[in-house]
């Protein structure tokens, strides 16, 4: 380990957990490390899950850092997590339990770090090359273990004190599959999904025994022949798609987990898979004990645009028309905020099934769901060159069509936040279009992918196209925008948001700045340059009576942000200076590099 810069070397005195724990339906029978996060109360001292709590609200009740003193926030320590200045993509949330921070790196290393000094307590390195590559959303700490998923489909349990492997379990035998989500723990069970739905992968989500790693149940996100909803697929096309890219939400009172399900495969060629293609591009509710199906809501029927439900579902208890309601919110790539009754999956405000343009060759769905309310990104792209212009749900075939939102438009996977203090949802989004064409001609068994006529993958980010973003506050009782801020860089595929009781929203920007916004109106109040694209989710926690903020800065290929290998922590009065900025991301999509003759 190499600490780059450290403001303080004081001894840590382990913060004590002060969250009052409720006895929920299905009482806890296994210890979740020092404390189990109370799903319907925001975290205070610790940040114990990637989503902050079981609800994925990414809201903290801490308020020591607030609007009145945010300008005094400064760096405490920073370090190179891969020890070489440039690592893999750093997409993980810094998880904090009792004064120790746990992070995953792009090379699939796991570190346990003293939150006050930046001293590494232990480091886990995978034993094989297969376990090293790819993005990872983070860990969960439970039963004295640190659990995370690897790119090679291994679910790993490490000893919380030493970092040694306690057990490891293969989550699937599918060759092209991998795990990118952070696990979630509840009452002896560890929940994690299998992704890779862009290729020859059938999505799965499963529960494992935290003591042994034994699989307790598994649910395939695409039904097999003869199973309920299998009629929404044509022939044997059910073999591909439905990856689970992100962590689940969990409601112990209702006994359900909620899963965002990815796109069908092949993603842009619908001729191979007639029907609505359940449960792709859907929110899926399962019994947390058995994995039994409870309900679903499909955001996009017969998805042709890679509009998968990739960001984490968010749970909240709100008042709607004078009555308390249990809701689930999910921001889509479509630019809609889907607001559902999480007890049954029915839309809270309303959804209209509207006719859409048809293309028989790719078997388009006759209608698509349009939630009542506002969209947080525009409906159509700005004109660009000679491309045919297309809006949301425009079909395509052999001729290129410029469509908005694109594959990385709207909210792709960056987590939103919900503040119980304001009762509003805050959504990061990207204003980005894509040029789509279709026509796959064969499936490659060796790579688990679909080859395309003339090469390519069915979509292109066109040179000269707009690349910007929006930060939007929305009222889940109306579906209406309360305020919206246009942002310089795309937000939908990056850091995501964190809100606090101090009246702040934190976001890591593609240009390397960690930014604090006023939760009331989106005004920028503070920023700090980290030296690389700050594209990892932000967390906040308390140690010895002081509130800290943490973020990983490693860059992001989709956002074209500067690459790096940094982990930063901040507190009021921190004196560590800002890092030199890296190469700044372009505001329009650049032309691809020219091949040399």
mmCIF file of N, CA and C in Angstrom, residues 416-537:
data_model
loop_
_atom_site.group_PDB
_atom_site.id
_atom_site.type_symbol
_atom_site.label_atom_id
_atom_site.label_comp_id
_atom_site.label_asym_id
_atom_site.label_seq_id
_atom_site.Cartn_x
_atom_site.Cartn_y
_atom_site.Cartn_z
ATOM 1 N N UNK A 416 -29.836 7.030 -8.339
ATOM 2 C CA UNK A 416 -30.530 8.234 -7.899
ATOM 3 C C UNK A 416 -30.543 8.258 -6.370
ATOM 4 N N UNK A 417 -31.073 9.341 -5.803
ATOM 5 C CA UNK A 417 -31.247 9.419 -4.361
ATOM 6 C C UNK A 417 -32.652 9.906 -4.047
ATOM 7 N N UNK A 418 -33.160 9.506 -2.879
ATOM 8 C CA UNK A 418 -34.441 10.000 -2.370
ATOM 9 C C UNK A 418 -34.192 10.570 -0.982
ATOM 10 N N UNK A 419 -34.686 11.792 -0.751
ATOM 11 C CA UNK A 419 -34.514 12.429 0.548
ATOM 12 C C UNK A 419 -35.822 12.388 1.333
ATOM 13 N N UNK A 420 -35.885 11.667 2.456
ATOM 14 C CA UNK A 420 -37.079 11.714 3.305
ATOM 15 C C UNK A 420 -37.320 13.115 3.862
ATOM 16 N N UNK A 421 -36.278 13.928 3.896
ATOM 17 C CA UNK A 421 -36.387 15.291 4.410
ATOM 18 C C UNK A 421 -37.226 16.166 3.484
ATOM 19 N N UNK A 422 -37.054 15.997 2.173
ATOM 20 C CA UNK A 422 -37.802 16.799 1.195
ATOM 21 C C UNK A 422 -38.917 16.015 0.521
ATOM 22 N N UNK A 423 -38.905 14.690 0.659
ATOM 23 C CA UNK A 423 -39.854 13.785 -0.015
ATOM 24 C C UNK A 423 -39.758 13.892 -1.530
ATOM 25 N N UNK A 424 -38.564 14.185 -2.033
ATOM 26 C CA UNK A 424 -38.344 14.291 -3.472
ATOM 27 C C UNK A 424 -37.302 13.274 -3.928
ATOM 28 N N UNK A 425 -37.418 12.875 -5.191
ATOM 29 C CA UNK A 425 -36.430 12.025 -5.847
ATOM 30 C C UNK A 425 -35.494 12.907 -6.660
ATOM 31 N N UNK A 426 -34.203 12.584 -6.644
ATOM 32 C CA UNK A 426 -33.191 13.352 -7.370
ATOM 33 C C UNK A 426 -32.484 12.410 -8.336
ATOM 34 N N UNK A 427 -32.497 12.771 -9.620
ATOM 35 C CA UNK A 427 -32.113 11.839 -10.676
ATOM 36 C C UNK A 427 -30.963 12.403 -11.501
ATOM 37 N N UNK A 428 -29.863 11.644 -11.634
ATOM 38 C CA UNK A 428 -28.795 12.025 -12.557
ATOM 39 C C UNK A 428 -29.073 11.412 -13.931
ATOM 40 N N UNK A 429 -28.863 12.169 -14.985
ATOM 41 C CA UNK A 429 -29.182 11.649 -16.316
ATOM 42 C C UNK A 429 -28.199 12.162 -17.348
ATOM 43 N N UNK A 430 -28.170 11.471 -18.488
ATOM 44 C CA UNK A 430 -27.316 11.839 -19.615
ATOM 45 C C UNK A 430 -28.172 12.261 -20.795
ATOM 46 N N UNK A 431 -27.767 13.337 -21.441
ATOM 47 C CA UNK A 431 -28.395 13.780 -22.683
ATOM 48 C C UNK A 431 -27.481 13.310 -23.804
ATOM 49 N N UNK A 432 -27.719 12.085 -24.268
ATOM 50 C CA UNK A 432 -26.862 11.448 -25.264
ATOM 51 C C UNK A 432 -27.717 10.639 -26.228
ATOM 52 N N UNK A 433 -27.419 10.747 -27.506
ATOM 53 C CA UNK A 433 -28.148 10.003 -28.533
ATOM 54 C C UNK A 433 -27.279 8.875 -29.077
ATOM 55 N N UNK A 434 -27.903 8.005 -29.862
ATOM 56 C CA UNK A 434 -27.213 6.860 -30.464
ATOM 57 C C UNK A 434 -27.735 6.661 -31.877
ATOM 58 N N UNK A 435 -26.849 6.283 -32.791
ATOM 59 C CA UNK A 435 -27.266 5.857 -34.129
ATOM 60 C C UNK A 435 -27.425 4.345 -34.110
ATOM 61 N N UNK A 436 -28.639 3.875 -34.400
ATOM 62 C CA UNK A 436 -28.953 2.449 -34.355
ATOM 63 C C UNK A 436 -29.101 1.876 -35.762
ATOM 64 N N UNK A 437 -28.607 0.656 -35.939
ATOM 65 C CA UNK A 437 -28.981 -0.195 -37.064
ATOM 66 C C UNK A 437 -29.161 -1.597 -36.509
ATOM 67 N N UNK A 438 -29.682 -2.520 -37.333
ATOM 68 C CA UNK A 438 -29.940 -3.863 -36.818
ATOM 69 C C UNK A 438 -29.268 -4.900 -37.704
ATOM 70 N N UNK A 439 -29.877 -6.072 -37.822
ATOM 71 C CA UNK A 439 -29.449 -7.168 -38.690
ATOM 72 C C UNK A 439 -28.192 -7.890 -38.208
ATOM 73 N N UNK A 440 -28.350 -8.693 -37.170
ATOM 74 C CA UNK A 440 -27.312 -9.652 -36.794
ATOM 75 C C UNK A 440 -27.411 -10.848 -37.735
ATOM 76 N N UNK A 441 -26.273 -11.482 -38.027
ATOM 77 C CA UNK A 441 -26.359 -12.608 -38.954
ATOM 78 C C UNK A 441 -25.969 -13.947 -38.342
ATOM 79 N N UNK A 442 -25.233 -13.962 -37.224
ATOM 80 C CA UNK A 442 -24.930 -15.261 -36.638
ATOM 81 C C UNK A 442 -24.493 -15.110 -35.186
ATOM 82 N N UNK A 443 -24.635 -16.192 -34.454
ATOM 83 C CA UNK A 443 -24.227 -16.239 -33.058
ATOM 84 C C UNK A 443 -22.878 -16.939 -32.965
ATOM 85 N N UNK A 444 -21.927 -16.313 -32.270
ATOM 86 C CA UNK A 444 -20.590 -16.867 -32.114
ATOM 87 C C UNK A 444 -20.515 -17.632 -30.794
ATOM 88 N N UNK A 445 -20.492 -18.964 -30.871
ATOM 89 C CA UNK A 445 -20.480 -19.804 -29.675
ATOM 90 C C UNK A 445 -19.206 -19.616 -28.857
ATOM 91 N N UNK A 446 -18.113 -19.246 -29.503
ATOM 92 C CA UNK A 446 -16.840 -19.154 -28.784
ATOM 93 C C UNK A 446 -16.759 -17.910 -27.904
ATOM 94 N N UNK A 447 -17.403 -16.820 -28.327
ATOM 95 C CA UNK A 447 -17.343 -15.578 -27.559
ATOM 96 C C UNK A 447 -18.636 -15.265 -26.832
ATOM 97 N N UNK A 448 -19.706 -15.979 -27.156
ATOM 98 C CA UNK A 448 -20.982 -15.694 -26.526
ATOM 99 C C UNK A 448 -21.574 -14.371 -26.972
ATOM 100 N N UNK A 449 -21.300 -13.970 -28.218
ATOM 101 C CA UNK A 449 -21.822 -12.713 -28.736
ATOM 102 C C UNK A 449 -22.432 -12.938 -30.110
ATOM 103 N N UNK A 450 -23.169 -11.907 -30.571
ATOM 104 C CA UNK A 450 -23.804 -11.959 -31.873
ATOM 105 C C UNK A 450 -23.008 -11.115 -32.856
ATOM 106 N N UNK A 451 -22.595 -11.730 -33.973
ATOM 107 C CA UNK A 451 -21.877 -10.987 -35.001
ATOM 108 C C UNK A 451 -22.875 -10.200 -35.839
ATOM 109 N N UNK A 452 -22.439 -9.053 -36.316
ATOM 110 C CA UNK A 452 -23.313 -8.177 -37.063
ATOM 111 C C UNK A 452 -22.852 -8.085 -38.508
ATOM 112 N N UNK A 453 -23.808 -8.022 -39.406
ATOM 113 C CA UNK A 453 -23.491 -7.854 -40.813
ATOM 114 C C UNK A 453 -22.670 -6.576 -40.992
ATOM 115 N N UNK A 454 -21.494 -6.709 -41.547
ATOM 116 C CA UNK A 454 -20.637 -5.549 -41.743
ATOM 117 C C UNK A 454 -19.868 -5.132 -40.508
ATOM 118 N N UNK A 455 -19.986 -5.897 -39.424
ATOM 119 C CA UNK A 455 -19.282 -5.552 -38.189
ATOM 120 C C UNK A 455 -20.079 -4.611 -37.314
ATOM 121 N N UNK A 456 -19.550 -4.300 -36.148
ATOM 122 C CA UNK A 456 -20.222 -3.389 -35.228
ATOM 123 C C UNK A 456 -21.155 -4.115 -34.292
ATOM 124 N N UNK A 457 -21.777 -3.350 -33.382
ATOM 125 C CA UNK A 457 -22.628 -3.954 -32.371
ATOM 126 C C UNK A 457 -24.063 -3.469 -32.433
ATOM 127 N N UNK A 458 -24.444 -2.738 -33.471
ATOM 128 C CA UNK A 458 -25.827 -2.316 -33.613
ATOM 129 C C UNK A 458 -26.084 -0.897 -33.173
ATOM 130 N N UNK A 459 -25.124 -0.266 -32.518
ATOM 131 C CA UNK A 459 -25.309 1.131 -32.168
ATOM 132 C C UNK A 459 -23.972 1.854 -32.102
ATOM 133 N N UNK A 460 -24.016 3.124 -32.467
ATOM 134 C CA UNK A 460 -22.816 3.951 -32.550
ATOM 135 C C UNK A 460 -23.122 5.298 -31.907
ATOM 136 N N UNK A 461 -22.187 5.822 -31.125
ATOM 137 C CA UNK A 461 -22.314 7.178 -30.602
ATOM 138 C C UNK A 461 -21.721 8.114 -31.648
ATOM 139 N N UNK A 462 -22.558 8.854 -32.347
ATOM 140 C CA UNK A 462 -22.105 9.569 -33.544
ATOM 141 C C UNK A 462 -21.203 10.749 -33.216
ATOM 142 N N UNK A 463 -20.122 10.926 -33.981
ATOM 143 C CA UNK A 463 -19.266 12.093 -33.805
ATOM 144 C C UNK A 463 -20.070 13.379 -33.957
ATOM 145 N N UNK A 464 -19.838 14.325 -33.062
ATOM 146 C CA UNK A 464 -20.544 15.600 -33.103
ATOM 147 C C UNK A 464 -21.830 15.623 -32.318
ATOM 148 N N UNK A 465 -22.258 14.479 -31.791
ATOM 149 C CA UNK A 465 -23.511 14.433 -31.040
ATOM 150 C C UNK A 465 -23.338 15.067 -29.670
ATOM 151 N N UNK A 466 -24.432 15.591 -29.156
ATOM 152 C CA UNK A 466 -24.430 16.254 -27.859
ATOM 153 C C UNK A 466 -24.060 15.279 -26.745
ATOM 154 N N UNK A 467 -23.273 15.772 -25.774
ATOM 155 C CA UNK A 467 -22.917 15.001 -24.580
ATOM 156 C C UNK A 467 -23.049 15.927 -23.380
ATOM 157 N N UNK A 468 -24.181 15.886 -22.712
ATOM 158 C CA UNK A 468 -24.377 16.712 -21.527
ATOM 159 C C UNK A 468 -25.272 15.947 -20.563
ATOM 160 N N UNK A 469 -25.775 16.621 -19.556
ATOM 161 C CA UNK A 469 -26.573 15.908 -18.572
ATOM 162 C C UNK A 469 -27.614 16.784 -17.919
ATOM 163 N N UNK A 470 -28.388 16.158 -17.030
ATOM 164 C CA UNK A 470 -29.361 16.876 -16.218
ATOM 165 C C UNK A 470 -29.338 16.327 -14.799
ATOM 166 N N UNK A 471 -29.582 17.205 -13.846
ATOM 167 C CA UNK A 471 -29.833 16.846 -12.453
ATOM 168 C C UNK A 471 -31.237 17.336 -12.146
ATOM 169 N N UNK A 472 -32.131 16.409 -11.798
ATOM 170 C CA UNK A 472 -33.552 16.724 -11.722
ATOM 171 C C UNK A 472 -34.141 16.315 -10.389
ATOM 172 N N UNK A 473 -34.905 17.222 -9.779
ATOM 173 C CA UNK A 473 -35.700 16.911 -8.590
ATOM 174 C C UNK A 473 -37.136 16.661 -9.033
ATOM 175 N N UNK A 474 -37.685 15.491 -8.651
ATOM 176 C CA UNK A 474 -39.043 15.137 -9.059
ATOM 177 C C UNK A 474 -39.881 14.753 -7.843
ATOM 178 N N UNK A 475 -41.162 15.085 -7.919
ATOM 179 C CA UNK A 475 -42.119 14.762 -6.863
ATOM 180 C C UNK A 475 -42.761 13.414 -7.182
ATOM 181 N N UNK A 476 -42.523 12.376 -6.370
ATOM 182 C CA UNK A 476 -43.090 11.058 -6.689
ATOM 183 C C UNK A 476 -44.597 10.974 -6.500
ATOM 184 N N UNK A 477 -45.214 11.985 -5.915
ATOM 185 C CA UNK A 477 -46.673 11.971 -5.785
ATOM 186 C C UNK A 477 -47.366 12.538 -7.016
ATOM 187 N N UNK A 478 -46.601 13.211 -7.885
ATOM 188 C CA UNK A 478 -47.186 13.791 -9.095
ATOM 189 C C UNK A 478 -46.464 13.378 -10.370
ATOM 190 N N UNK A 479 -45.213 12.926 -10.252
ATOM 191 C CA UNK A 479 -44.409 12.654 -11.436
ATOM 192 C C UNK A 479 -43.926 13.914 -12.119
ATOM 193 N N UNK A 480 -44.031 15.054 -11.443
ATOM 194 C CA UNK A 480 -43.664 16.339 -12.031
ATOM 195 C C UNK A 480 -42.276 16.783 -11.576
ATOM 196 N N UNK A 481 -41.624 17.547 -12.448
ATOM 197 C CA UNK A 481 -40.325 18.132 -12.127
ATOM 198 C C UNK A 481 -40.517 19.307 -11.179
ATOM 199 N N UNK A 482 -39.753 19.333 -10.093
ATOM 200 C CA UNK A 482 -39.759 20.448 -9.146
ATOM 201 C C UNK A 482 -38.693 21.460 -9.544
ATOM 202 N N UNK A 483 -37.505 20.985 -9.849
ATOM 203 C CA UNK A 483 -36.470 21.823 -10.446
ATOM 204 C C UNK A 483 -35.540 20.942 -11.271
ATOM 205 N N UNK A 484 -34.847 21.554 -12.214
ATOM 206 C CA UNK A 484 -33.901 20.819 -13.048
ATOM 207 C C UNK A 484 -32.707 21.702 -13.368
ATOM 208 N N UNK A 485 -31.526 21.100 -13.315
ATOM 209 C CA UNK A 485 -30.282 21.800 -13.636
ATOM 210 C C UNK A 485 -29.629 21.119 -14.825
ATOM 211 N N UNK A 486 -29.295 21.879 -15.847
ATOM 212 C CA UNK A 486 -28.530 21.353 -16.968
ATOM 213 C C UNK A 486 -27.067 21.245 -16.546
ATOM 214 N N UNK A 487 -26.450 20.114 -16.800
ATOM 215 C CA UNK A 487 -25.072 19.907 -16.365
ATOM 216 C C UNK A 487 -24.134 19.804 -17.565
ATOM 217 N N UNK A 488 -22.888 20.153 -17.331
ATOM 218 C CA UNK A 488 -21.892 20.211 -18.404
ATOM 219 C C UNK A 488 -21.597 18.826 -18.967
ATOM 220 N N UNK A 489 -21.573 17.825 -18.092
ATOM 221 C CA UNK A 489 -21.213 16.472 -18.500
ATOM 222 C C UNK A 489 -22.373 15.505 -18.259
ATOM 223 N N UNK A 490 -22.393 14.380 -18.983
ATOM 224 C CA UNK A 490 -23.425 13.365 -18.733
ATOM 225 C C UNK A 490 -23.358 12.850 -17.297
ATOM 226 N N UNK A 491 -24.517 12.569 -16.712
ATOM 227 C CA UNK A 491 -24.589 12.094 -15.333
ATOM 228 C C UNK A 491 -25.139 10.677 -15.214
ATOM 229 N N UNK A 492 -25.739 10.150 -16.262
ATOM 230 C CA UNK A 492 -26.488 8.903 -16.136
ATOM 231 C C UNK A 492 -25.662 7.642 -16.093
ATOM 232 N N UNK A 493 -24.360 7.728 -16.402
ATOM 233 C CA UNK A 493 -23.503 6.542 -16.395
ATOM 234 C C UNK A 493 -22.315 6.714 -15.461
ATOM 235 N N UNK A 494 -22.440 7.592 -14.490
ATOM 236 C CA UNK A 494 -21.300 7.878 -13.637
ATOM 237 C C UNK A 494 -21.551 7.622 -12.174
ATOM 238 N N UNK A 495 -21.187 8.605 -11.367
ATOM 239 C CA UNK A 495 -21.128 8.478 -9.919
ATOM 240 C C UNK A 495 -22.472 8.220 -9.262
ATOM 241 N N UNK A 496 -23.522 8.803 -9.789
ATOM 242 C CA UNK A 496 -24.784 8.779 -9.066
ATOM 243 C C UNK A 496 -24.776 9.810 -7.955
ATOM 244 N N UNK A 497 -25.843 9.838 -7.164
ATOM 245 C CA UNK A 497 -26.054 10.912 -6.203
ATOM 246 C C UNK A 497 -26.081 10.407 -4.769
ATOM 247 N N UNK A 498 -25.729 11.282 -3.847
ATOM 248 C CA UNK A 498 -25.875 11.069 -2.408
ATOM 249 C C UNK A 498 -26.498 12.330 -1.830
ATOM 250 N N UNK A 499 -27.600 12.191 -1.082
ATOM 251 C CA UNK A 499 -28.205 13.335 -0.405
ATOM 252 C C UNK A 499 -28.029 13.190 1.096
ATOM 253 N N UNK A 500 -28.035 14.318 1.799
ATOM 254 C CA UNK A 500 -27.811 14.297 3.243
ATOM 255 C C UNK A 500 -28.788 15.230 3.951
ATOM 256 N N UNK A 501 -28.898 15.025 5.277
ATOM 257 C CA UNK A 501 -29.733 15.891 6.102
ATOM 258 C C UNK A 501 -29.155 17.294 6.211
ATOM 259 N N UNK A 502 -27.934 17.484 5.741
ATOM 260 C CA UNK A 502 -27.331 18.813 5.702
ATOM 261 C C UNK A 502 -27.793 19.653 4.533
ATOM 262 N N UNK A 503 -28.779 19.150 3.769
ATOM 263 C CA UNK A 503 -29.315 19.914 2.647
ATOM 264 C C UNK A 503 -28.437 19.904 1.422
ATOM 265 N N UNK A 504 -27.667 18.815 1.255
ATOM 266 C CA UNK A 504 -26.703 18.737 0.159
ATOM 267 C C UNK A 504 -26.951 17.519 -0.718
ATOM 268 N N UNK A 505 -26.535 17.629 -1.975
ATOM 269 C CA UNK A 505 -26.435 16.499 -2.895
ATOM 270 C C UNK A 505 -24.991 16.450 -3.380
ATOM 271 N N UNK A 506 -24.354 15.291 -3.234
ATOM 272 C CA UNK A 506 -22.985 15.105 -3.722
ATOM 273 C C UNK A 506 -23.006 14.304 -5.015
ATOM 274 N N UNK A 507 -22.097 14.671 -5.923
ATOM 275 C CA UNK A 507 -21.950 13.951 -7.193
ATOM 276 C C UNK A 507 -20.511 14.055 -7.662
ATOM 277 N N UNK A 508 -19.943 12.948 -8.134
ATOM 278 C CA UNK A 508 -18.617 12.962 -8.725
ATOM 279 C C UNK A 508 -18.711 13.220 -10.216
ATOM 280 N N UNK A 509 -17.989 14.209 -10.706
ATOM 281 C CA UNK A 509 -18.088 14.630 -12.103
ATOM 282 C C UNK A 509 -17.042 13.932 -12.968
ATOM 283 N N UNK A 510 -17.316 13.909 -14.275
ATOM 284 C CA UNK A 510 -16.399 13.282 -15.228
ATOM 285 C C UNK A 510 -15.078 14.023 -15.344
ATOM 286 N N UNK A 511 -15.077 15.303 -15.037
ATOM 287 C CA UNK A 511 -13.831 16.071 -15.142
ATOM 288 C C UNK A 511 -12.953 15.938 -13.902
ATOM 289 N N UNK A 512 -13.372 15.109 -12.931
ATOM 290 C CA UNK A 512 -12.583 14.876 -11.736
ATOM 291 C C UNK A 512 -13.046 15.633 -10.511
ATOM 292 N N UNK A 513 -13.991 16.539 -10.657
ATOM 293 C CA UNK A 513 -14.463 17.309 -9.513
ATOM 294 C C UNK A 513 -15.512 16.541 -8.719
ATOM 295 N N UNK A 514 -15.357 16.529 -7.398
ATOM 296 C CA UNK A 514 -16.445 16.139 -6.506
ATOM 297 C C UNK A 514 -17.211 17.415 -6.209
ATOM 298 N N UNK A 515 -18.533 17.400 -6.452
ATOM 299 C CA UNK A 515 -19.343 18.615 -6.375
ATOM 300 C C UNK A 515 -20.436 18.440 -5.331
ATOM 301 N N UNK A 516 -20.717 19.505 -4.583
ATOM 302 C CA UNK A 516 -21.852 19.544 -3.658
ATOM 303 C C UNK A 516 -22.863 20.552 -4.185
ATOM 304 N N UNK A 517 -24.107 20.108 -4.333
ATOM 305 C CA UNK A 517 -25.195 20.954 -4.804
ATOM 306 C C UNK A 517 -26.170 21.244 -3.662
ATOM 307 N N UNK A 518 -26.836 22.389 -3.747
ATOM 308 C CA UNK A 518 -27.914 22.735 -2.821
ATOM 309 C C UNK A 518 -29.138 21.896 -3.173
ATOM 310 N N UNK A 519 -29.640 21.124 -2.211
ATOM 311 C CA UNK A 519 -30.753 20.227 -2.488
ATOM 312 C C UNK A 519 -32.030 20.991 -2.823
ATOM 313 N N UNK A 520 -32.082 22.282 -2.492
ATOM 314 C CA UNK A 520 -33.292 23.073 -2.728
ATOM 315 C C UNK A 520 -33.455 23.495 -4.175
ATOM 316 N N UNK A 521 -32.337 23.657 -4.896
ATOM 317 C CA UNK A 521 -32.446 24.217 -6.240
ATOM 318 C C UNK A 521 -31.368 23.756 -7.214
ATOM 319 N N UNK A 522 -30.419 22.923 -6.768
ATOM 320 C CA UNK A 522 -29.363 22.449 -7.648
ATOM 321 C C UNK A 522 -28.203 23.400 -7.813
ATOM 322 N N UNK A 523 -28.160 24.469 -7.033
ATOM 323 C CA UNK A 523 -27.039 25.407 -7.128
ATOM 324 C C UNK A 523 -25.744 24.735 -6.677
ATOM 325 N N UNK A 524 -24.682 24.932 -7.452
ATOM 326 C CA UNK A 524 -23.381 24.388 -7.077
ATOM 327 C C UNK A 524 -22.795 25.219 -5.939
ATOM 328 N N UNK A 525 -22.468 24.545 -4.815
ATOM 329 C CA UNK A 525 -21.965 25.235 -3.633
ATOM 330 C C UNK A 525 -20.475 25.019 -3.400
ATOM 331 N N UNK A 526 -19.927 23.907 -3.912
ATOM 332 C CA UNK A 526 -18.534 23.550 -3.598
ATOM 333 C C UNK A 526 -18.064 22.516 -4.600
ATOM 334 N N UNK A 527 -16.771 22.531 -4.925
ATOM 335 C CA UNK A 527 -16.198 21.462 -5.733
ATOM 336 C C UNK A 527 -14.732 21.288 -5.373
ATOM 337 N N UNK A 528 -14.217 20.082 -5.682
ATOM 338 C CA UNK A 528 -12.842 19.722 -5.329
ATOM 339 C C UNK A 528 -12.319 18.792 -6.409
ATOM 340 N N UNK A 529 -11.144 19.101 -6.947
ATOM 341 C CA UNK A 529 -10.561 18.317 -8.035
ATOM 342 C C UNK A 529 -9.812 17.106 -7.473
ATOM 343 N N UNK A 530 -10.214 15.898 -7.922
ATOM 344 C CA UNK A 530 -9.613 14.655 -7.428
ATOM 345 C C UNK A 530 -8.508 14.109 -8.323
ATOM 346 N N UNK A 531 -8.380 14.626 -9.558
ATOM 347 C CA UNK A 531 -7.297 14.196 -10.432
ATOM 348 C C UNK A 531 -7.672 13.181 -11.487
ATOM 349 N N UNK A 532 -8.863 12.583 -11.386
ATOM 350 C CA UNK A 532 -9.359 11.630 -12.389
ATOM 351 C C UNK A 532 -10.877 11.658 -12.333
ATOM 352 N N UNK A 533 -11.515 11.097 -13.349
ATOM 353 C CA UNK A 533 -12.967 11.071 -13.358
ATOM 354 C C UNK A 533 -13.520 10.485 -12.065
ATOM 355 N N UNK A 534 -14.269 11.294 -11.311
ATOM 356 C CA UNK A 534 -14.811 10.850 -10.021
ATOM 357 C C UNK A 534 -16.127 10.125 -10.280
ATOM 358 N N UNK A 535 -16.027 8.953 -10.886
ATOM 359 C CA UNK A 535 -17.207 8.243 -11.374
ATOM 360 C C UNK A 535 -17.704 7.146 -10.444
ATOM 361 N N UNK A 536 -17.105 7.007 -9.260
ATOM 362 C CA UNK A 536 -17.613 6.076 -8.265
ATOM 363 C C UNK A 536 -18.643 6.748 -7.377
ATOM 364 N N UNK A 537 -19.627 5.990 -6.848
ATOM 365 C CA UNK A 537 -20.631 6.571 -5.952
ATOM 366 C C UNK A 537 -20.003 7.116 -4.669
#
